[in-house]
PDB file of C-alpha atoms in Angstrom:
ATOM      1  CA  UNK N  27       1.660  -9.835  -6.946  1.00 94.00           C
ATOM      2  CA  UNK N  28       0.712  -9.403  -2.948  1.00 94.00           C
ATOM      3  CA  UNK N  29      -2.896  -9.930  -2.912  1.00 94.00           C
ATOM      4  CA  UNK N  30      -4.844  -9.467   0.778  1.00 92.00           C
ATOM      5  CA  UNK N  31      -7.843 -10.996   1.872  1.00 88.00           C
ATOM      6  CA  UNK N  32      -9.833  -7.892   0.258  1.00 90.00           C
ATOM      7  CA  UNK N  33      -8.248  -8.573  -3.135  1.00 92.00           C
ATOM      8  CA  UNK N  34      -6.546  -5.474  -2.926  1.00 95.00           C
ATOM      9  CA  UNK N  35      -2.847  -5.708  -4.625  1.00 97.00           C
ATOM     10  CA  UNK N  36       0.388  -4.345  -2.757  1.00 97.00           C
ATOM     11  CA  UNK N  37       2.520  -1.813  -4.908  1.00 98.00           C
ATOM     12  CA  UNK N  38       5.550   0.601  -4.202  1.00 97.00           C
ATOM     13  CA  UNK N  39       6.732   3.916  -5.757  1.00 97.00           C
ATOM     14  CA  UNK N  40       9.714   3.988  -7.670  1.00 92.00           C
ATOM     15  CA  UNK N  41      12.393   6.720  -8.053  1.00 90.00           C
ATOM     16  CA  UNK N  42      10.417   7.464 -11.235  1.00 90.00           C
ATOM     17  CA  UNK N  43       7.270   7.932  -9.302  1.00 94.00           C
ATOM     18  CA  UNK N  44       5.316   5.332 -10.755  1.00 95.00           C
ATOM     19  CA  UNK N  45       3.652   2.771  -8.513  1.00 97.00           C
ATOM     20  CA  UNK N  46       4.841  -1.035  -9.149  1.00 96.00           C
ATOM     21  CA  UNK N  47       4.768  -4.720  -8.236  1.00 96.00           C
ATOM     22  CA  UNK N  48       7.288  -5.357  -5.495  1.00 96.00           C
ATOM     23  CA  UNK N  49      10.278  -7.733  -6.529  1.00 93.00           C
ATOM     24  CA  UNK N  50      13.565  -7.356  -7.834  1.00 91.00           C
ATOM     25  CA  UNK N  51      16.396  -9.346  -9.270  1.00 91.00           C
ATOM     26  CA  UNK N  52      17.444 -12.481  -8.201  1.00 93.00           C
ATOM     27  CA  UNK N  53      20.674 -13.300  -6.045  1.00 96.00           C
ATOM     28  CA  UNK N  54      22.972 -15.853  -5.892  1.00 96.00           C
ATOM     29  CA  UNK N  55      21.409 -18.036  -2.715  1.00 96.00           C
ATOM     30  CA  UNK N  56      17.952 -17.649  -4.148  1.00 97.00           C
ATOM     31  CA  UNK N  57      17.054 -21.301  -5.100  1.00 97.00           C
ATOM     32  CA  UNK N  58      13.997 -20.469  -7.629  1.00 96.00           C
ATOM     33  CA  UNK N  59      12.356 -17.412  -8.618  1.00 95.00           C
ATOM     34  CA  UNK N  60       9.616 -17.844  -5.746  1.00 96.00           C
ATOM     35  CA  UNK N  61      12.521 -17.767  -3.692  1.00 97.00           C
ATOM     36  CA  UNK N  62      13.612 -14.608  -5.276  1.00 96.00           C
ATOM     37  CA  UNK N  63       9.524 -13.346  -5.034  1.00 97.00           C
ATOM     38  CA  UNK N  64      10.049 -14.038  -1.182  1.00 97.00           C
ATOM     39  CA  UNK N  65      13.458 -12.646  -0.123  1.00 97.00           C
ATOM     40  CA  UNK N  66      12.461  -9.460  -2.372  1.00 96.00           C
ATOM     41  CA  UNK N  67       8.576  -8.977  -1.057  1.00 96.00           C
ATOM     42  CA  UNK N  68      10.111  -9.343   2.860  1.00 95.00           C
ATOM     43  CA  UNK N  69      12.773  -6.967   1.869  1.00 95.00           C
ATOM     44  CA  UNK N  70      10.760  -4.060   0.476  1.00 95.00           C
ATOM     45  CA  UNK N  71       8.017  -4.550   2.433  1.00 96.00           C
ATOM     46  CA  UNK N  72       8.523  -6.759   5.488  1.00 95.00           C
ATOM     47  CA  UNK N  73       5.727  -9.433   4.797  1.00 95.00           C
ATOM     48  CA  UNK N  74       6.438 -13.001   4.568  1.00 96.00           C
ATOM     49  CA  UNK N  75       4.255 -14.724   1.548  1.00 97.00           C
ATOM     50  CA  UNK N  76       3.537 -18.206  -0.208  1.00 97.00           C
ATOM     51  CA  UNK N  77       4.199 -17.617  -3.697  1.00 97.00           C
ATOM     52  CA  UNK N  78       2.066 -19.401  -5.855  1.00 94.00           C
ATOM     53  CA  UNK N  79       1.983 -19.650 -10.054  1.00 91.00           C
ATOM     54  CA  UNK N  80       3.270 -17.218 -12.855  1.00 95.00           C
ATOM     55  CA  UNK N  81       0.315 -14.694 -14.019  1.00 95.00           C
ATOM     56  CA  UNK N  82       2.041 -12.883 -16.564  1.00 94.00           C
ATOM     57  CA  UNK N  83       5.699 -12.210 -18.284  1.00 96.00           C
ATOM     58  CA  UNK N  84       6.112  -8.780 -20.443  1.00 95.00           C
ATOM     59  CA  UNK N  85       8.828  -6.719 -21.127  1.00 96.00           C
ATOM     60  CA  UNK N  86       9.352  -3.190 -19.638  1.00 93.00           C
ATOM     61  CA  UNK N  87      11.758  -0.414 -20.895  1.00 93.00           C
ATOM     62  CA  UNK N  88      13.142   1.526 -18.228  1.00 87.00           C
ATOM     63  CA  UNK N  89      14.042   4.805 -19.488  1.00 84.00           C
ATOM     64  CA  UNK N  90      18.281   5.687 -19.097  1.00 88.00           C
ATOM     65  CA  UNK N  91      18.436   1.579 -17.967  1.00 88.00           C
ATOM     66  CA  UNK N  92      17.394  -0.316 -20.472  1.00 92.00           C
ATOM     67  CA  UNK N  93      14.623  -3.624 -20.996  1.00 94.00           C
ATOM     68  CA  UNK N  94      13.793  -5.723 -18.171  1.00 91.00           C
ATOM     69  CA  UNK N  95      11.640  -9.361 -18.128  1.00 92.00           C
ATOM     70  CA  UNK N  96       8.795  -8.861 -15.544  1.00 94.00           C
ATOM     71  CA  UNK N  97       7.420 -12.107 -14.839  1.00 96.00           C
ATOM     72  CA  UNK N  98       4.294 -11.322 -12.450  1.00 96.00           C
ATOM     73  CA  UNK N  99       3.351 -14.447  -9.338  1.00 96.00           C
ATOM     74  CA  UNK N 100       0.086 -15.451  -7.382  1.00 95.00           C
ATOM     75  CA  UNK N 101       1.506 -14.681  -4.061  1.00 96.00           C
ATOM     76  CA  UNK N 102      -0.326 -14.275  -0.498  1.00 94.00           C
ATOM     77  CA  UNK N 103       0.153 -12.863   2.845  1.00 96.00           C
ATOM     78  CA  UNK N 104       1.765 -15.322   5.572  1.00 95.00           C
ATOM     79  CA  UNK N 105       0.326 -13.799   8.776  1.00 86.00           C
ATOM     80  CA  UNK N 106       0.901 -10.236   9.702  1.00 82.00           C
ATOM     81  CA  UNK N 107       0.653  -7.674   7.038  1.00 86.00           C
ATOM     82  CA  UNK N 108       2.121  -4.571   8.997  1.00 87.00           C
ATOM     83  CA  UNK N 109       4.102  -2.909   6.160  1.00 92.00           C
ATOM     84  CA  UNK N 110       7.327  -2.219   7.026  1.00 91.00           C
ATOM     85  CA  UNK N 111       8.954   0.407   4.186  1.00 91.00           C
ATOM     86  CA  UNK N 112      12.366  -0.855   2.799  1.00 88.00           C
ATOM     87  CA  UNK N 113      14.636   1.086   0.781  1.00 88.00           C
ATOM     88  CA  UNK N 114      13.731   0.853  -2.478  1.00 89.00           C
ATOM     89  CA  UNK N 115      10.599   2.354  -2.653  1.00 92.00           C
ATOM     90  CA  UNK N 116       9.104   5.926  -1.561  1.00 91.00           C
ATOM     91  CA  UNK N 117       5.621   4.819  -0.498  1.00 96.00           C
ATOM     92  CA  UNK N 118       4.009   1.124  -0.076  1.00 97.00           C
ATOM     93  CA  UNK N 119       0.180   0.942  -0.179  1.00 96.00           C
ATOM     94  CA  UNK N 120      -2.919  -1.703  -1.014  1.00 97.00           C
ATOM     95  CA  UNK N 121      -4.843  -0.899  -4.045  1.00 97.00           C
ATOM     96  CA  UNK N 122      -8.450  -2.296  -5.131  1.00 96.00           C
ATOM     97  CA  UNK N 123      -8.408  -3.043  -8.536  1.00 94.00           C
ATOM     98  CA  UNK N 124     -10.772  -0.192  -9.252  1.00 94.00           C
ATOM     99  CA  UNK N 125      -8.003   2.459  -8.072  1.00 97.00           C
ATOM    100  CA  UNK N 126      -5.324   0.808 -10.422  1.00 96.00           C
ATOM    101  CA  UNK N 127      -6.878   3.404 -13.415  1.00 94.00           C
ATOM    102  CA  UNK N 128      -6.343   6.544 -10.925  1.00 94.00           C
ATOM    103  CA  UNK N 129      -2.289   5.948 -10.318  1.00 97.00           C
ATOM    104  CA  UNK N 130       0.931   6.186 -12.072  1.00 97.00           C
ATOM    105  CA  UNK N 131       0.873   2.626 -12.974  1.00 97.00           C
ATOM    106  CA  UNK N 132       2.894   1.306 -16.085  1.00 94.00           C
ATOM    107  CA  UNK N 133       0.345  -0.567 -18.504  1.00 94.00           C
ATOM    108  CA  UNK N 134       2.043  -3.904 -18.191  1.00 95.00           C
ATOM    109  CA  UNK N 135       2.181  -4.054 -14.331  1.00 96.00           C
ATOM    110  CA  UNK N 136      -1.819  -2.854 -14.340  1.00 96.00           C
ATOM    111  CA  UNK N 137      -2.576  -5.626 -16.965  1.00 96.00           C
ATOM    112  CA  UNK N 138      -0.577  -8.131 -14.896  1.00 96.00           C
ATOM    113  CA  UNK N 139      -2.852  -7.358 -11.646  1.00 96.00           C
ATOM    114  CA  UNK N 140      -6.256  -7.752 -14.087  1.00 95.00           C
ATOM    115  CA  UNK N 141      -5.126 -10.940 -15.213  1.00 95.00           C
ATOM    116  CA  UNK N 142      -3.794 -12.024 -11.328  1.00 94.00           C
ATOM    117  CA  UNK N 143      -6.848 -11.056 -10.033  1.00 94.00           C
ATOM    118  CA  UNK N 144      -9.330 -12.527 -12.301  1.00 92.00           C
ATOM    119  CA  UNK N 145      -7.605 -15.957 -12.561  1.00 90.00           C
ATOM    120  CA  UNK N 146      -7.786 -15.922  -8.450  1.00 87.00           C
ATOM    121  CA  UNK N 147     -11.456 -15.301  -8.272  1.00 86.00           C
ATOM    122  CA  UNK N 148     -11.903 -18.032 -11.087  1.00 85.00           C
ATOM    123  CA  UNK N 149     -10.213 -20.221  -8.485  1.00 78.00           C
ATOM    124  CA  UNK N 150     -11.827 -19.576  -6.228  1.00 76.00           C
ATOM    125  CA  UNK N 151     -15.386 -19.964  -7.758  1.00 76.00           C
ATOM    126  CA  UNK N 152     -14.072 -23.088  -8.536  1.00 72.00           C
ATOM    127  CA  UNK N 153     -13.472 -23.815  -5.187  1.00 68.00           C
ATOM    128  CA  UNK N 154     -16.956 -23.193  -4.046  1.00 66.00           C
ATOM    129  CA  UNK N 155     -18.696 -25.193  -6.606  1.00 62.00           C
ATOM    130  CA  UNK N 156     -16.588 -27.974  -5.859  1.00 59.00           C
TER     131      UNK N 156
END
């Protein structure tokens, strides 16, 4: 999960309207899953990222498609975060964690964020105590 300096999350619609994490399967180059995590995020949304540790794995059932592993990453910005819409997704937008209630957000991906978002501000109250 893309989190920006405002701790707001990236997310994209899908072609069943619901907002989600960007990523994607992986592909034959991709080294490691962060490799996957980066190749997908600077596909579907132009914005190179570090990716940093898992947050969260749960399964999801896609209705018509089947059950799919969603494994959830830490992941910043890298410089510029002009979004640049790919083609897998309708709409691209920054939510604060507040909004995440308000959208068309699948349980898992919305517990995901929570979990993302409260282990990086542990870290980094961790950080400033140090």
């Amino acid at each position: 999960m893309l989190l920006d300096s405002e701790m707001r999350v990236l997310l994209g619609t899908n072609p069943r309207d619901e907002w989600e994490l960007l990523g994607g399967r992986a592909e034959p180059h991709d080294a490691t899953p962060q490799d996957t995590v980066r190749r997908e995020v600077y596909e579907e949304a132009g914005i190179d990222i570090a990716v940093g540790a898992i947050v969260d794995t749960w399964y999801y059932d896609i209705p018509g498609e089947g059950r799919v592993a969603v494994t959830s990453y830490l992941a910043r910005p890298l410089g510029d975060v002009s979004l640049v819409l790919g083609d897998e997704h309708a709409d691209l937008a920054f939510f604060h964690p507040q909004e995440l209630d308000g959208i068309n957000l699948p349980e898992g991906y919305r517990t995901s964020i929570r979990i993302g978002i409260d282990r990086l501000r542990n870290l980094q109250g961790e950080a400033t105590h140090s």
